[in-house]
Amino acid sequence: MTTPTASRPVFTVTPADGQIDEPRRITVTGLAPDALVAISARTLRSRGVVWDSQATFMADADGVVDLSRDAPVGGDYAEVSAMGLLWSQHPAGGTSQELFADDVMQPLWTALTAETADGARAEAELLQRFAAPGVSRREIREDGLVGTLFTPAGPGPHPVVVVLNGSGGGINEPRGALYASHGYQAFALGYFKAPGLSPFITETPLEYLETGLRWAHRELQPKDGFVAVSGQSRGGELALLLGATFPDLVSAVIAYVPGAMVHGAQGAGDPARGGWQGVTWTRDGVPLPHLWQDNAAVHWHPWAGDAPPSRHHSVFFEGLKDRALAERSRIPVERIVGPVLLVSGRDDRAWPSSLYSRMVVSTLSRHGHPHLVRHLDFDDAGHAINLPFVPTTQLSREHPVSKVPYTSGGTPSGNARADDGSWRGVLAFLAEVTGR
């Protein structure tokens, strides 16, 4: 009778320390053939909240488990995915929405543990960095601007990317640091819900963003004068709007899950100034027309009443039925002078970013736009397309301004693919249009 071989697991993570967008190879060796091993991942994220996941694997005939090759036989995800243990994480004992670190100059730290049925254990760690060696961070409080500048290692000049957050407000430092890690000077610019700024998006003057663009051109001396604008959600709407309004200041537009229309303040609105239907953007003190401005086709309030996701999804299609208002609210993207990249999810439940992106592409095509236009549209992805290799499991969440729960859409697996694919697409787009 053959005695089963005892497992002595050995973890290997390659590389153990790298950029957050760098895929890792995670293997466990030294196992008995066909042995079951449970692998868990615990990551310390913002505000000290631990996120964790676990999946069980069966070793091959050589006693090896390789996450880039092997699907789990059970656990928090169910496909071959080298980084599945990270994107399948949930917050332990809570509903935290903060995926990153409190300080982007410090790495996210993940503890990995492998345990066999006979109690043998192995441990490893994995570090994910936003800022590459030599990237510097500087807070900007000049000309009334509130933002953070990330500068790449090595001599300039560098192309510049202005980074805008969405309806959660604040300053998108993680994306700014990662842009800088790839050689772009990144100006993460807050425009509300940041120190010294309004806590609401309501009546945000485009002149403030114009000041930010002019500051970037003047102070950062971008290579070949290149200043792109990258925005997410309401920031994607804003990126398209800035490209159309200030074409001499915007060299390229990167719009994640954007709107093709100007919308009202929605969930980030000031209740004292119109709330959901309040004005979002002004120019020269004049409100820009928006889709909720006495819309003849919308007869119900999307932030009350019906349960998600219906109340957040269909109102936008209803709003477009008021065709005269939709035309007045449309962002005139044909005025953009430069390349445009659009990123969307086909299962976006916050608003129809796939439709909106297609509308932008169609408009640019009809007007003979002479520059590159690219649309990355992802299956099974929702509104929360993020950086690669972060948790994608929080499909329903609370809006950070209104505190109203909403559903962003997609599946954890689909969102993880969109996180990775969109970022690779952004880097390829920027390399192409800057000639890098």
mmCIF file with all atom_site columns, N, CA and C in Angstrom, residues 161-166 172 175 179 191 228-240 242 252-259 341-343 385 426:
data_model
loop_
_atom_site.group_PDB
_atom_site.id
_atom_site.type_symbol
_atom_site.label_atom_id
_atom_site.label_alt_id
_atom_site.label_comp_id
_atom_site.label_asym_id
_atom_site.label_entity_id
_atom_site.label_seq_id
_atom_site.pdbx_PDB_ins_code
_atom_site.Cartn_x
_atom_site.Cartn_y
_atom_site.Cartn_z
_atom_site.occupancy
_atom_site.B_iso_or_equiv
_atom_site.pdbx_formal_charge
_atom_site.auth_seq_id
_atom_site.auth_comp_id
_atom_site.auth_asym_id
_atom_site.auth_atom_id
_atom_site.pdbx_PDB_model_num
ATOM 1   N N  . VAL A 1 161 ? -0.815  64.826 -18.442 1.00 0.00 ? 161 VAL A N  1
ATOM 2   C CA . VAL A 1 161 ? -2.199  64.363 -18.373 1.00 0.00 ? 161 VAL A CA 1
ATOM 3   C C  . VAL A 1 161 ? -2.855  65.019 -17.160 1.00 0.00 ? 161 VAL A C  1
ATOM 4   N N  . VAL A 1 162 ? -3.938  65.741 -17.398 1.00 0.00 ? 162 VAL A N  1
ATOM 5   C CA . VAL A 1 162 ? -4.748  66.298 -16.315 1.00 0.00 ? 162 VAL A CA 1
ATOM 6   C C  . VAL A 1 162 ? -5.799  65.256 -15.956 1.00 0.00 ? 162 VAL A C  1
ATOM 7   N N  . VAL A 1 163 ? -5.851  64.872 -14.674 1.00 0.00 ? 163 VAL A N  1
ATOM 8   C CA . VAL A 1 163 ? -6.689  63.760 -14.223 1.00 0.00 ? 163 VAL A CA 1
ATOM 9   C C  . VAL A 1 163 ? -7.856  64.305 -13.403 1.00 0.00 ? 163 VAL A C  1
ATOM 10  N N  . LEU A 1 164 ? -9.067  63.945 -13.813 1.00 0.00 ? 164 LEU A N  1
ATOM 11  C CA . LEU A 1 164 ? -10.284 64.424 -13.158 1.00 0.00 ? 164 LEU A CA 1
ATOM 12  C C  . LEU A 1 164 ? -11.063 63.256 -12.567 1.00 0.00 ? 164 LEU A C  1
ATOM 13  N N  . ASN A 1 165 ? -11.547 63.437 -11.358 1.00 0.00 ? 165 ASN A N  1
ATOM 14  C CA . ASN A 1 165 ? -12.382 62.424 -10.724 1.00 0.00 ? 165 ASN A CA 1
ATOM 15  C C  . ASN A 1 165 ? -13.832 62.569 -11.173 1.00 0.00 ? 165 ASN A C  1
ATOM 16  N N  . GLY A 1 166 ? -14.683 61.654 -10.706 1.00 0.00 ? 166 GLY A N  1
ATOM 17  C CA . GLY A 1 166 ? -16.085 61.672 -11.067 1.00 0.00 ? 166 GLY A CA 1
ATOM 18  C C  . GLY A 1 166 ? -16.953 62.336 -10.020 1.00 0.00 ? 166 GLY A C  1
ATOM 19  N N  . ASN A 1 172 ? -7.946  62.536 -7.709  1.00 0.00 ? 172 ASN A N  1
ATOM 20  C CA . ASN A 1 172 ? -7.659  61.140 -8.081  1.00 0.00 ? 172 ASN A CA 1
ATOM 21  C C  . ASN A 1 172 ? -6.146  60.920 -8.083  1.00 0.00 ? 172 ASN A C  1
ATOM 22  N N  . ARG A 1 175 ? -4.593  57.304 -9.785  1.00 0.00 ? 175 ARG A N  1
ATOM 23  C CA . ARG A 1 175 ? -4.411  57.296 -11.240 1.00 0.00 ? 175 ARG A CA 1
ATOM 24  C C  . ARG A 1 175 ? -3.301  58.268 -11.645 1.00 0.00 ? 175 ARG A C  1
ATOM 25  N N  . TYR A 1 179 ? -0.029  57.232 -13.825 1.00 0.00 ? 179 TYR A N  1
ATOM 26  C CA . TYR A 1 179 ? 0.359   57.906 -15.070 1.00 0.00 ? 179 TYR A CA 1
ATOM 27  C C  . TYR A 1 179 ? 1.829   58.334 -14.998 1.00 0.00 ? 179 TYR A C  1
ATOM 28  N N  . TYR A 1 191 ? -12.040 69.445 -8.433  1.00 0.00 ? 191 TYR A N  1
ATOM 29  C CA . TYR A 1 191 ? -12.919 70.558 -8.815  1.00 0.00 ? 191 TYR A CA 1
ATOM 30  C C  . TYR A 1 191 ? -14.131 70.684 -7.891  1.00 0.00 ? 191 TYR A C  1
ATOM 31  N N  . ALA A 1 228 ? -3.160  66.254 -22.248 1.00 0.00 ? 228 ALA A N  1
ATOM 32  C CA . ALA A 1 228 ? -4.386  65.467 -22.369 1.00 0.00 ? 228 ALA A CA 1
ATOM 33  C C  . ALA A 1 228 ? -5.236  65.657 -21.123 1.00 0.00 ? 228 ALA A C  1
ATOM 34  N N  . VAL A 1 229 ? -6.526  65.394 -21.261 1.00 0.00 ? 229 VAL A N  1
ATOM 35  C CA . VAL A 1 229 ? -7.442  65.400 -20.120 1.00 0.00 ? 229 VAL A CA 1
ATOM 36  C C  . VAL A 1 229 ? -8.039  64.007 -19.999 1.00 0.00 ? 229 VAL A C  1
ATOM 37  N N  . SER A 1 230 ? -7.922  63.424 -18.809 1.00 0.00 ? 230 SER A N  1
ATOM 38  C CA . SER A 1 230 ? -8.446  62.096 -18.516 1.00 0.00 ? 230 SER A CA 1
ATOM 39  C C  . SER A 1 230 ? -9.458  62.204 -17.388 1.00 0.00 ? 230 SER A C  1
ATOM 40  N N  . GLY A 1 231 ? -10.694 61.779 -17.639 1.00 0.00 ? 231 GLY A N  1
ATOM 41  C CA . GLY A 1 231 ? -11.728 61.885 -16.614 1.00 0.00 ? 231 GLY A CA 1
ATOM 42  C C  . GLY A 1 231 ? -12.595 60.650 -16.562 1.00 0.00 ? 231 GLY A C  1
ATOM 43  N N  . GLN A 1 232 ? -13.208 60.439 -15.398 1.00 0.00 ? 232 GLN A N  1
ATOM 44  C CA . GLN A 1 232 ? -14.021 59.255 -15.130 1.00 0.00 ? 232 GLN A CA 1
ATOM 45  C C  . GLN A 1 232 ? -15.450 59.680 -14.811 1.00 0.00 ? 232 GLN A C  1
ATOM 46  N N  . SER A 1 233 ? -16.451 59.078 -15.477 1.00 0.00 ? 233 SER A N  1
ATOM 47  C CA . SER A 1 233 ? -17.851 59.310 -15.176 1.00 0.00 ? 233 SER A CA 1
ATOM 48  C C  . SER A 1 233 ? -18.188 60.790 -15.386 1.00 0.00 ? 233 SER A C  1
ATOM 49  N N  . ARG A 1 234 ? -18.592 61.529 -14.335 1.00 0.00 ? 234 ARG A N  1
ATOM 50  C CA . ARG A 1 234 ? -18.810 62.963 -14.531 1.00 0.00 ? 234 ARG A CA 1
ATOM 51  C C  . ARG A 1 234 ? -17.521 63.635 -14.986 1.00 0.00 ? 234 ARG A C  1
ATOM 52  N N  . GLY A 1 235 ? -16.380 63.094 -14.558 1.00 0.00 ? 235 GLY A N  1
ATOM 53  C CA . GLY A 1 235 ? -15.106 63.591 -15.068 1.00 0.00 ? 235 GLY A CA 1
ATOM 54  C C  . GLY A 1 235 ? -14.916 63.272 -16.536 1.00 0.00 ? 235 GLY A C  1
ATOM 55  N N  . GLY A 1 236 ? -15.507 62.153 -17.017 1.00 0.00 ? 236 GLY A N  1
ATOM 56  C CA . GLY A 1 236 ? -15.475 61.838 -18.440 1.00 0.00 ? 236 GLY A CA 1
ATOM 57  C C  . GLY A 1 236 ? -16.331 62.803 -19.235 1.00 0.00 ? 236 GLY A C  1
ATOM 58  N N  . GLU A 1 237 ? -17.515 63.119 -18.706 1.00 0.00 ? 237 GLU A N  1
ATOM 59  C CA . GLU A 1 237 ? -18.354 64.162 -19.300 1.00 0.00 ? 237 GLU A CA 1
ATOM 60  C C  . GLU A 1 237 ? -17.573 65.472 -19.361 1.00 0.00 ? 237 GLU A C  1
ATOM 61  N N  . LEU A 1 238 ? -16.911 65.806 -18.258 1.00 0.00 ? 238 LEU A N  1
ATOM 62  C CA . LEU A 1 238 ? -16.155 67.048 -18.184 1.00 0.00 ? 238 LEU A CA 1
ATOM 63  C C  . LEU A 1 238 ? -14.973 67.053 -19.140 1.00 0.00 ? 238 LEU A C  1
ATOM 64  N N  . ALA A 1 239 ? -14.297 65.912 -19.289 1.00 0.00 ? 239 ALA A N  1
ATOM 65  C CA . ALA A 1 239 ? -13.160 65.845 -20.207 1.00 0.00 ? 239 ALA A CA 1
ATOM 66  C C  . ALA A 1 239 ? -13.599 66.151 -21.637 1.00 0.00 ? 239 ALA A C  1
ATOM 67  N N  . LEU A 1 240 ? -14.729 65.561 -22.070 1.00 0.00 ? 240 LEU A N  1
ATOM 68  C CA . LEU A 1 240 ? -15.254 65.857 -23.399 1.00 0.00 ? 240 LEU A CA 1
ATOM 69  C C  . LEU A 1 240 ? -15.662 67.326 -23.510 1.00 0.00 ? 240 LEU A C  1
ATOM 70  N N  . LEU A 1 242 ? -14.458 69.898 -21.822 1.00 0.00 ? 242 LEU A N  1
ATOM 71  C CA . LEU A 1 242 ? -13.274 70.756 -21.869 1.00 0.00 ? 242 LEU A CA 1
ATOM 72  C C  . LEU A 1 242 ? -12.620 70.698 -23.242 1.00 0.00 ? 242 LEU A C  1
ATOM 73  N N  . ALA A 1 252 ? -5.657  65.974 -26.232 1.00 0.00 ? 252 ALA A N  1
ATOM 74  C CA . ALA A 1 252 ? -6.322  64.681 -26.393 1.00 0.00 ? 252 ALA A CA 1
ATOM 75  C C  . ALA A 1 252 ? -7.281  64.499 -25.231 1.00 0.00 ? 252 ALA A C  1
ATOM 76  N N  . VAL A 1 253 ? -8.324  63.705 -25.471 1.00 0.00 ? 253 VAL A N  1
ATOM 77  C CA . VAL A 1 253 ? -9.340  63.436 -24.451 1.00 0.00 ? 253 VAL A CA 1
ATOM 78  C C  . VAL A 1 253 ? -9.383  61.943 -24.183 1.00 0.00 ? 253 VAL A C  1
ATOM 79  N N  . ILE A 1 254 ? -9.338  61.579 -22.899 1.00 0.00 ? 254 ILE A N  1
ATOM 80  C CA . ILE A 1 254 ? -9.535  60.200 -22.452 1.00 0.00 ? 254 ILE A CA 1
ATOM 81  C C  . ILE A 1 254 ? -10.759 60.213 -21.544 1.00 0.00 ? 254 ILE A C  1
ATOM 82  N N  . ALA A 1 255 ? -11.861 59.635 -22.010 1.00 0.00 ? 255 ALA A N  1
ATOM 83  C CA . ALA A 1 255 ? -13.126 59.708 -21.282 1.00 0.00 ? 255 ALA A CA 1
ATOM 84  C C  . ALA A 1 255 ? -13.567 58.314 -20.865 1.00 0.00 ? 255 ALA A C  1
ATOM 85  N N  . TYR A 1 256 ? -13.450 58.044 -19.572 1.00 0.00 ? 256 TYR A N  1
ATOM 86  C CA . TYR A 1 256 ? -13.920 56.783 -18.993 1.00 0.00 ? 256 TYR A CA 1
ATOM 87  C C  . TYR A 1 256 ? -15.413 56.903 -18.681 1.00 0.00 ? 256 TYR A C  1
ATOM 88  N N  . VAL A 1 257 ? -16.186 55.896 -19.093 1.00 0.00 ? 257 VAL A N  1
ATOM 89  C CA . VAL A 1 257 ? -17.636 55.800 -18.840 1.00 0.00 ? 257 VAL A CA 1
ATOM 90  C C  . VAL A 1 257 ? -18.284 57.182 -18.844 1.00 0.00 ? 257 VAL A C  1
ATOM 91  N N  . PRO A 1 258 ? -18.166 57.914 -19.963 1.00 0.00 ? 258 PRO A N  1
ATOM 92  C CA . PRO A 1 258 ? -18.577 59.309 -19.972 1.00 0.00 ? 258 PRO A CA 1
ATOM 93  C C  . PRO A 1 258 ? -20.042 59.500 -20.321 1.00 0.00 ? 258 PRO A C  1
ATOM 94  N N  . GLY A 1 259 ? -20.504 60.719 -20.114 1.00 0.00 ? 259 GLY A N  1
ATOM 95  C CA . GLY A 1 259 ? -21.766 61.159 -20.668 1.00 0.00 ? 259 GLY A CA 1
ATOM 96  C C  . GLY A 1 259 ? -21.500 61.927 -21.942 1.00 0.00 ? 259 GLY A C  1
ATOM 97  N N  . LEU A 1 341 ? -10.217 59.049 -26.881 1.00 0.00 ? 341 LEU A N  1
ATOM 98  C CA . LEU A 1 341 ? -10.377 57.661 -26.447 1.00 0.00 ? 341 LEU A CA 1
ATOM 99  C C  . LEU A 1 341 ? -11.563 57.580 -25.511 1.00 0.00 ? 341 LEU A C  1
ATOM 100 N N  . LEU A 1 342 ? -12.468 56.658 -25.789 1.00 0.00 ? 342 LEU A N  1
ATOM 101 C CA . LEU A 1 342 ? -13.659 56.442 -24.959 1.00 0.00 ? 342 LEU A CA 1
ATOM 102 C C  . LEU A 1 342 ? -13.604 55.035 -24.383 1.00 0.00 ? 342 LEU A C  1
ATOM 103 N N  . VAL A 1 343 ? -13.925 54.913 -23.097 1.00 0.00 ? 343 VAL A N  1
ATOM 104 C CA . VAL A 1 343 ? -13.944 53.627 -22.401 1.00 0.00 ? 343 VAL A CA 1
ATOM 105 C C  . VAL A 1 343 ? -15.326 53.448 -21.789 1.00 0.00 ? 343 VAL A C  1
ATOM 106 N N  . ILE A 1 385 ? -15.229 51.174 -13.854 1.00 0.00 ? 385 ILE A N  1
ATOM 107 C CA . ILE A 1 385 ? -14.000 50.695 -14.477 1.00 0.00 ? 385 ILE A CA 1
ATOM 108 C C  . ILE A 1 385 ? -12.836 51.440 -13.833 1.00 0.00 ? 385 ILE A C  1
ATOM 109 N N  . VAL A 1 426 ? -5.426  52.606 -22.636 1.00 0.00 ? 426 VAL A N  1
ATOM 110 C CA . VAL A 1 426 ? -5.060  54.004 -22.402 1.00 0.00 ? 426 VAL A CA 1
ATOM 111 C C  . VAL A 1 426 ? -3.575  54.213 -22.650 1.00 0.00 ? 426 VAL A C  1
#
